[in-house]
Coordinates of C-alpha atoms in Angstrom, one line a residue:
X1 CA 0.3 0.2 0.1
X2 CA 2.9 2.5 1.1
X3 CA 4.6 1.5 -2.2
X4 CA 1.8 2.8 -3.9
X5 CA 1.3 5.8 -2.7
X6 CA 5.4 6.6 -2.3
X7 CA 5.2 5.9 -6.3
X8 CA 2.1 8.6 -6.9
X9 CA 3.8 11.1 -4.9
X10 CA 6.5 11.0 -6.6
X11 CA 4.8 11.1 -9.9
X12 CA 4.6 14.6 -9.4
X13 CA 7.2 17.2 -11.5
X14 CA 8.8 18.4 -8.7
X15 CA 7.9 17.1 -4.9
X16 CA 8.7 19.8 -2.2
X17 CA 10.8 19.2 0.5
X18 CA 8.1 19.6 3.0
X19 CA 5.7 17.1 1.5
X20 CA 8.9 14.8 0.9
X21 CA 9.1 15.1 5.0
X22 CA 5.7 14.4 5.3
X23 CA 6.0 11.2 3.0
X24 CA 9.0 9.9 4.7
X25 CA 7.1 10.4 7.9
X26 CA 4.1 8.3 6.6
X27 CA 6.8 5.6 5.7
X28 CA 8.6 5.7 9.0
X29 CA 4.6 5.8 10.9
X30 CA 2.9 3.5 8.5
X31 CA -0.9 3.6 8.1
X32 CA -3.3 1.6 11.0
X33 CA -4.2 -1.5 10.6
X34 CA -7.2 -3.8 11.9
X35 CA -4.9 -4.7 14.9
X36 CA -5.3 -0.9 16.1
X37 CA -8.6 -1.0 18.1
X38 CA -9.9 2.2 16.7
X39 CA -9.7 0.3 12.9
X40 CA -10.7 -3.3 13.3
X41 CA -13.5 -3.0 11.4
X42 CA -12.1 -0.6 8.4
X43 CA -9.3 -1.9 5.8
X44 CA -6.9 0.7 4.6
X45 CA -6.1 -1.7 1.7
X46 CA -8.5 0.5 -1.1
X47 CA -5.8 3.2 -1.0
X48 CA -3.4 0.4 -2.9
X49 CA -5.6 2.0 -6.0
X50 CA -4.3 5.5 -5.1
X51 CA -2.8 7.3 -8.5
X52 CA -1.0 10.5 -9.2
X53 CA -4.3 12.0 -10.6
X54 CA -5.5 11.7 -6.3
X55 CA -2.8 14.2 -5.5
X56 CA -3.3 18.2 -4.8
X57 CA -0.4 20.0 -6.3
X58 CA 1.7 22.0 -4.3
X59 CA 1.1 25.9 -3.1
X60 CA 3.2 28.3 -2.1
X61 CA 1.2 30.2 0.4
X62 CA 0.5 26.9 2.7
X63 CA 1.9 25.9 6.2
X64 CA 3.8 22.8 7.1
X65 CA 3.4 21.0 10.4
X66 CA 7.0 19.9 12.1
X67 CA 5.7 16.8 13.6
X68 CA 2.6 14.2 12.9
X69 CA 0.2 12.5 15.2
X70 CA 0.4 9.2 13.2
X71 CA 0.9 7.8 9.6
X72 CA -2.7 9.4 8.0
X73 CA -1.7 13.0 9.6
X74 CA 1.3 12.4 7.8
X75 CA -0.7 10.9 4.5
X76 CA -3.0 14.2 4.2
X77 CA -0.2 16.9 4.4
X78 CA 1.6 14.9 1.5
X79 CA -1.3 14.7 -0.6
X80 CA -2.5 18.5 0.4
X81 CA 0.2 20.5 0.0
X82 CA 0.3 21.8 3.5
X83 CA -1.7 23.9 5.9
X84 CA -4.2 27.3 5.4
X85 CA -5.4 29.2 7.9
X86 CA -8.5 31.1 7.4
X87 CA -10.9 33.1 10.0
X88 CA -14.9 32.2 9.2
X89 CA -17.5 34.7 9.0
X90 CA -21.4 34.7 8.4
X91 CA -22.1 31.8 6.3
X92 CA -19.4 29.6 4.4
X93 CA -19.5 26.4 2.3
X94 CA -16.4 24.4 2.0
X95 CA -15.2 21.7 -0.4
X96 CA -14.6 18.0 1.1
X97 CA -14.0 16.3 -2.5
X98 CA -10.7 18.0 -2.7
X99 CA -7.3 17.2 -0.8
X100 CA -7.0 19.5 1.9
X101 CA -5.4 20.6 5.3
X102 CA -7.3 23.4 7.2
X103 CA -7.1 25.7 10.2
X104 CA -10.4 27.6 10.6
X105 CA -11.0 30.5 13.4
X106 CA -14.8 31.3 14.7
X107 CA -15.5 34.2 16.4
X108 CA -19.3 35.0 17.0
X109 CA -22.2 33.0 15.3
X110 CA -20.9 31.0 11.9
X111 CA -22.6 28.4 10.5
X112 CA -20.1 25.9 8.0
X113 CA -21.4 23.7 5.5
X114 CA -19.0 21.0 4.1
X115 CA -19.6 18.7 1.5
X116 CA -18.3 17.4 -1.5
X117 CA -18.7 19.6 -4.4
X118 CA -15.5 18.4 -6.6
X119 CA -16.1 15.2 -7.7
X120 CA -13.2 12.9 -7.0
X121 CA -12.3 9.5 -6.7
X122 CA -10.6 9.8 -3.2
X123 CA -9.7 12.9 -0.7
X124 CA -8.6 13.5 2.7
X125 CA -10.5 16.3 4.7
X126 CA -8.3 17.6 7.9
X127 CA -9.0 20.5 9.6
X128 CA -9.1 21.8 12.6
X129 CA -11.3 24.6 13.9
X130 CA -11.0 26.7 17.3
X131 CA -14.3 28.0 18.8
X132 CA -13.4 31.5 20.7
X133 CA -15.4 32.2 23.6
X134 CA -19.0 32.9 23.5
X135 CA -19.1 31.8 20.2
X136 CA -21.3 29.5 18.1
X137 CA -20.4 27.0 15.4
X138 CA -23.3 25.6 13.8
X139 CA -21.6 22.9 11.2
X140 CA -23.5 20.7 8.7
X141 CA -21.5 18.0 7.3
X142 CA -22.4 16.5 3.9
X143 CA -20.9 13.7 2.2
X144 CA -22.8 12.0 -0.8
X145 CA -19.8 11.2 -2.8
X146 CA -20.5 8.4 -5.8
X147 CA -20.5 4.6 -5.2
X148 CA -16.5 4.8 -6.0
X149 CA -15.4 7.3 -4.1
X150 CA -13.1 7.0 -1.1
X151 CA -13.1 9.7 1.9
X152 CA -11.2 10.0 5.0
X153 CA -12.2 13.4 7.2
X154 CA -10.6 14.3 10.2
X155 CA -12.0 17.3 12.2
X156 CA -10.8 18.4 15.7
X157 CA -12.8 20.9 17.1
X158 CA -11.5 23.4 20.0
X159 CA -14.1 24.9 22.2
X160 CA -13.3 27.6 24.5
X161 CA -15.3 29.1 27.5
X162 CA -19.1 29.1 26.8
X163 CA -18.6 28.3 23.1
X164 CA -20.8 26.4 21.8
X165 CA -20.9 23.6 18.9
X166 CA -24.5 22.4 17.3
X167 CA -23.3 19.7 14.5
X168 CA -25.1 17.5 12.1
X169 CA -23.2 14.8 10.1
X170 CA -24.8 12.8 7.3
X171 CA -23.2 10.5 4.8
X172 CA -25.0 9.4 1.9
X173 CA -22.5 8.0 -0.4
X174 CA -19.1 7.0 -0.7
X175 CA -17.5 3.4 -1.1
X176 CA -15.5 3.7 1.8
X177 CA -15.5 6.6 4.1
X178 CA -14.0 7.3 7.3
X179 CA -14.7 9.9 9.4
X180 CA -13.0 11.0 12.8
X181 CA -14.2 13.9 15.5
X182 CA -12.5 15.0 18.5
X183 CA -14.3 17.5 20.3
X184 CA -12.2 19.4 23.2
X185 CA -14.1 21.1 26.1
X186 CA -11.4 23.1 27.5
X187 CA -12.8 25.8 29.3
X188 CA -16.2 26.1 31.5
X189 CA -19.6 26.1 30.4
X190 CA -18.4 24.5 26.3
X191 CA -21.2 22.9 25.0
X192 CA -21.7 20.2 21.9
X193 CA -24.7 18.5 20.4
X194 CA -23.9 16.4 17.5
X195 CA -26.4 14.6 15.5
X196 CA -25.4 11.9 12.7
X197 CA -26.6 10.2 10.2
X198 CA -25.7 7.4 7.8
X199 CA -27.2 5.0 5.0
X200 CA -24.8 2.9 3.3
X201 CA -26.2 0.4 0.6
X202 CA -24.8 -1.8 -2.1
X203 CA -21.0 -2.9 -0.7
X204 CA -20.7 0.9 0.9
X205 CA -18.6 0.8 4.2
X206 CA -18.8 4.3 6.3
X207 CA -16.8 4.2 9.6
X208 CA -17.6 7.1 12.1
X209 CA -15.7 7.7 15.4
X210 CA -15.9 10.6 17.5
X211 CA -13.8 11.4 20.8
X212 CA -15.2 13.6 23.3
X213 CA -13.5 15.0 25.6
X214 CA -14.9 17.1 28.7
X215 CA -11.1 19.5 30.0
X216 CA -13.1 21.6 32.1
X217 CA -16.2 22.4 34.9
X218 CA -19.4 22.6 33.5
X219 CA -20.0 21.4 30.4
X220 CA -22.3 19.2 28.6
X221 CA -22.4 17.1 25.5
X222 CA -25.4 15.2 23.8
X223 CA -24.3 12.9 20.6
X224 CA -27.2 11.3 18.7
X225 CA -26.4 9.0 15.8
X226 CA -28.7 7.0 14.1
X227 CA -27.5 4.6 11.3
X228 CA -30.2 2.8 8.1
X229 CA -28.0 -0.2 6.6
X230 CA -29.0 -1.9 3.3
X231 CA -27.8 -4.7 1.1
X232 CA -24.5 -5.5 2.0
X233 CA -23.1 -2.0 3.2
X234 CA -21.2 -1.7 6.4
X235 CA -21.3 0.6 9.0
X236 CA -19.2 1.5 12.3
X237 CA -20.1 3.7 14.8
X238 CA -17.5 4.2 18.1
X239 CA -17.9 7.3 20.5
X240 CA -16.0 8.0 23.6
X241 CA -16.7 10.5 26.3
X242 CA -13.7 11.6 28.0
X243 CA -14.3 12.7 31.4
X244 CA -11.0 14.3 33.0
X245 CA -10.3 14.3 36.4
X246 CA -10.7 18.4 36.4
X247 CA -14.1 18.1 34.7
X248 CA -16.4 18.5 37.8
X249 CA -20.4 18.9 36.8
X250 CA -20.3 17.1 33.4
X251 CA -23.4 16.0 31.7
X252 CA -22.8 13.8 28.8
X253 CA -25.2 11.4 26.8
X254 CA -24.3 9.2 24.0
X255 CA -27.0 7.3 22.1
X256 CA -26.4 5.1 18.6
X257 CA -29.8 3.6 17.1
X258 CA -29.7 0.8 14.0
X259 CA -31.8 0.1 11.5
X260 CA -30.9 -3.1 9.2
X261 CA -32.7 -3.2 6.2
X262 CA -31.4 -6.8 4.8
X263 CA -29.9 -10.0 6.2
X264 CA -26.4 -8.8 4.7
X265 CA -26.3 -5.7 6.2
X266 CA -23.6 -5.7 9.1
X267 CA -23.3 -2.7 12.2
X268 CA -20.4 -2.5 14.8
X269 CA -22.1 0.2 17.3
X270 CA -19.7 1.1 20.4
X271 CA -20.9 3.9 22.8
X272 CA -17.8 4.4 25.6
X273 CA -17.4 6.1 28.4
X274 CA -14.0 6.7 30.7
X275 CA -14.5 8.8 33.2
X276 CA -11.8 10.2 36.1
X277 CA -14.2 11.6 38.6
X278 CA -17.4 11.2 40.6
X279 CA -19.0 14.6 39.9
X280 CA -20.7 13.8 37.0
X281 CA -23.9 12.8 34.8
X282 CA -22.9 10.5 32.0
X283 CA -25.1 7.8 30.0
X284 CA -24.3 5.9 27.4
X285 CA -26.6 3.5 24.8
X286 CA -27.0 1.4 21.6
X287 CA -29.8 -0.2 19.9
X288 CA -30.4 -2.8 16.7
X289 CA -33.5 -3.6 14.6
X290 CA -34.9 -4.1 11.6
X291 CA -38.5 -2.5 10.6
X292 CA -41.4 -3.4 12.5
X293 CA -43.5 -5.4 10.5
X294 CA -47.0 -4.7 12.7
X295 CA -46.3 -1.3 11.7
X296 CA -45.9 -2.2 8.1
X297 CA -48.8 -4.3 8.1
X298 CA -50.8 -0.9 9.8
X299 CA -50.2 1.3 7.3
X300 CA -50.9 -1.5 4.3
X301 CA -54.2 -1.8 5.7
X302 CA -54.8 2.2 5.4
X303 CA -54.2 2.0 1.5
X304 CA -50.2 1.7 1.4
X305 CA -48.5 -0.5 -0.8
X306 CA -45.4 -2.6 1.3
X307 CA -42.9 -0.5 -0.1
X308 CA -44.6 2.8 0.5
X309 CA -45.0 1.5 3.9
X310 CA -41.5 0.9 4.5
X311 CA -40.4 4.0 2.9
X312 CA -42.2 5.7 5.2
X313 CA -41.3 3.8 8.8
X314 CA -37.5 4.2 7.5
X315 CA -38.1 8.0 6.6
X316 CA -39.4 8.8 10.1
X317 CA -36.6 6.8 11.9
X318 CA -34.3 8.8 9.9
X319 CA -35.9 12.3 10.6
X320 CA -34.9 12.1 14.4
X321 CA -31.7 13.2 12.8
X322 CA -32.4 15.4 9.8
X323 CA -34.9 18.0 11.7
X324 CA -31.9 19.2 13.0
X325 CA -30.7 20.5 9.8
X326 CA -31.7 24.4 10.1
X327 CA -30.9 25.2 5.7
X328 CA -34.6 24.1 4.9
X329 CA -32.8 23.9 0.8
X330 CA -30.3 21.1 1.9
X331 CA -32.6 19.7 4.7
X332 CA -34.9 18.8 1.6
X333 CA -32.1 17.7 -0.8
X334 CA -30.8 15.7 2.0
X335 CA -34.3 14.0 2.4
X336 CA -34.8 13.2 -1.5
X337 CA -31.1 11.6 -1.5
X338 CA -32.0 9.4 1.6
X339 CA -34.7 8.1 0.1
X340 CA -33.9 7.5 -3.1
X341 CA -31.0 5.0 -1.7
X342 CA -33.8 3.1 -0.2
X343 CA -33.9 -1.0 -1.3
X344 CA -37.3 0.3 -2.8
X345 CA -36.4 3.3 -4.5
X346 CA -37.7 7.1 -3.9
X347 CA -41.2 6.5 -3.2
X348 CA -41.6 10.0 -1.6
X349 CA -43.6 10.5 -5.0
X350 CA -40.6 13.7 -5.7
X351 CA -38.3 13.5 -8.0

């Protein structure tokens, strides 16, 4: 795998020294494998198909890190060509369909939409976002890539005093998708509300990992994910809450619910808590199931055919997440995209 990546990078007309350093770090550290607990159910060997066409050109105005957290961090730097720094204001949309490495600063009330704009086969999107005191970031990440696309996304969000994060993440496509989300509640009064929906179908694979660190007193976190898995698709969810020693009065909850629409669909879900003080209020849980056939029968008795009944019940399940998308246009588009991917197709009556 790494030989293939090296060949692709060295195919560039000129490989700048910082990108060469990132490549050397990647070769030294390697990529995670199935022996790593966080990668037990996700196989990175799909990156064997990487080619020079998947690599971003070098840029003069990018910064480069002096050290890398792991092999994937080095991979993103080698592929993206370094870090861009931006201050966000108002409403902003960024493209996750390209290799990018960003450092973003949020002050005030900011609405950020991350979605695939450029169609590409393979992309790594890494971003660190600092949210200033008394600021609010409303984040929507939407991944709707085609059935051959491969995506690696890594978001690190740092919350200062009384900063708030309201986030919705949606995965409705991609052959291979891995999303890593780190949230650090670094100062008192910080809070996060995180809602996620994943709906792989066919032979797609989507993996969502999150780490929420409560580092200060009087912080809160809510994490609710729902999965709708069909065909021979595989979904992975791991949400881990860390409550550090000084983070008294922490209030945290993580829940994940999964709906399996076929006998060959697979889901691995593992919410976790790691707590280092006693003055906390924490809860977590995971559920798995199929559609309620009694509910299907009830709807059919009122004139709906079986496909329509199943689609309505599945939509109601997913709507618990979709309803938190504040942008009306995007919410409607995501709803229609979700319905079109159900085994029975789009039964909403809309194109």
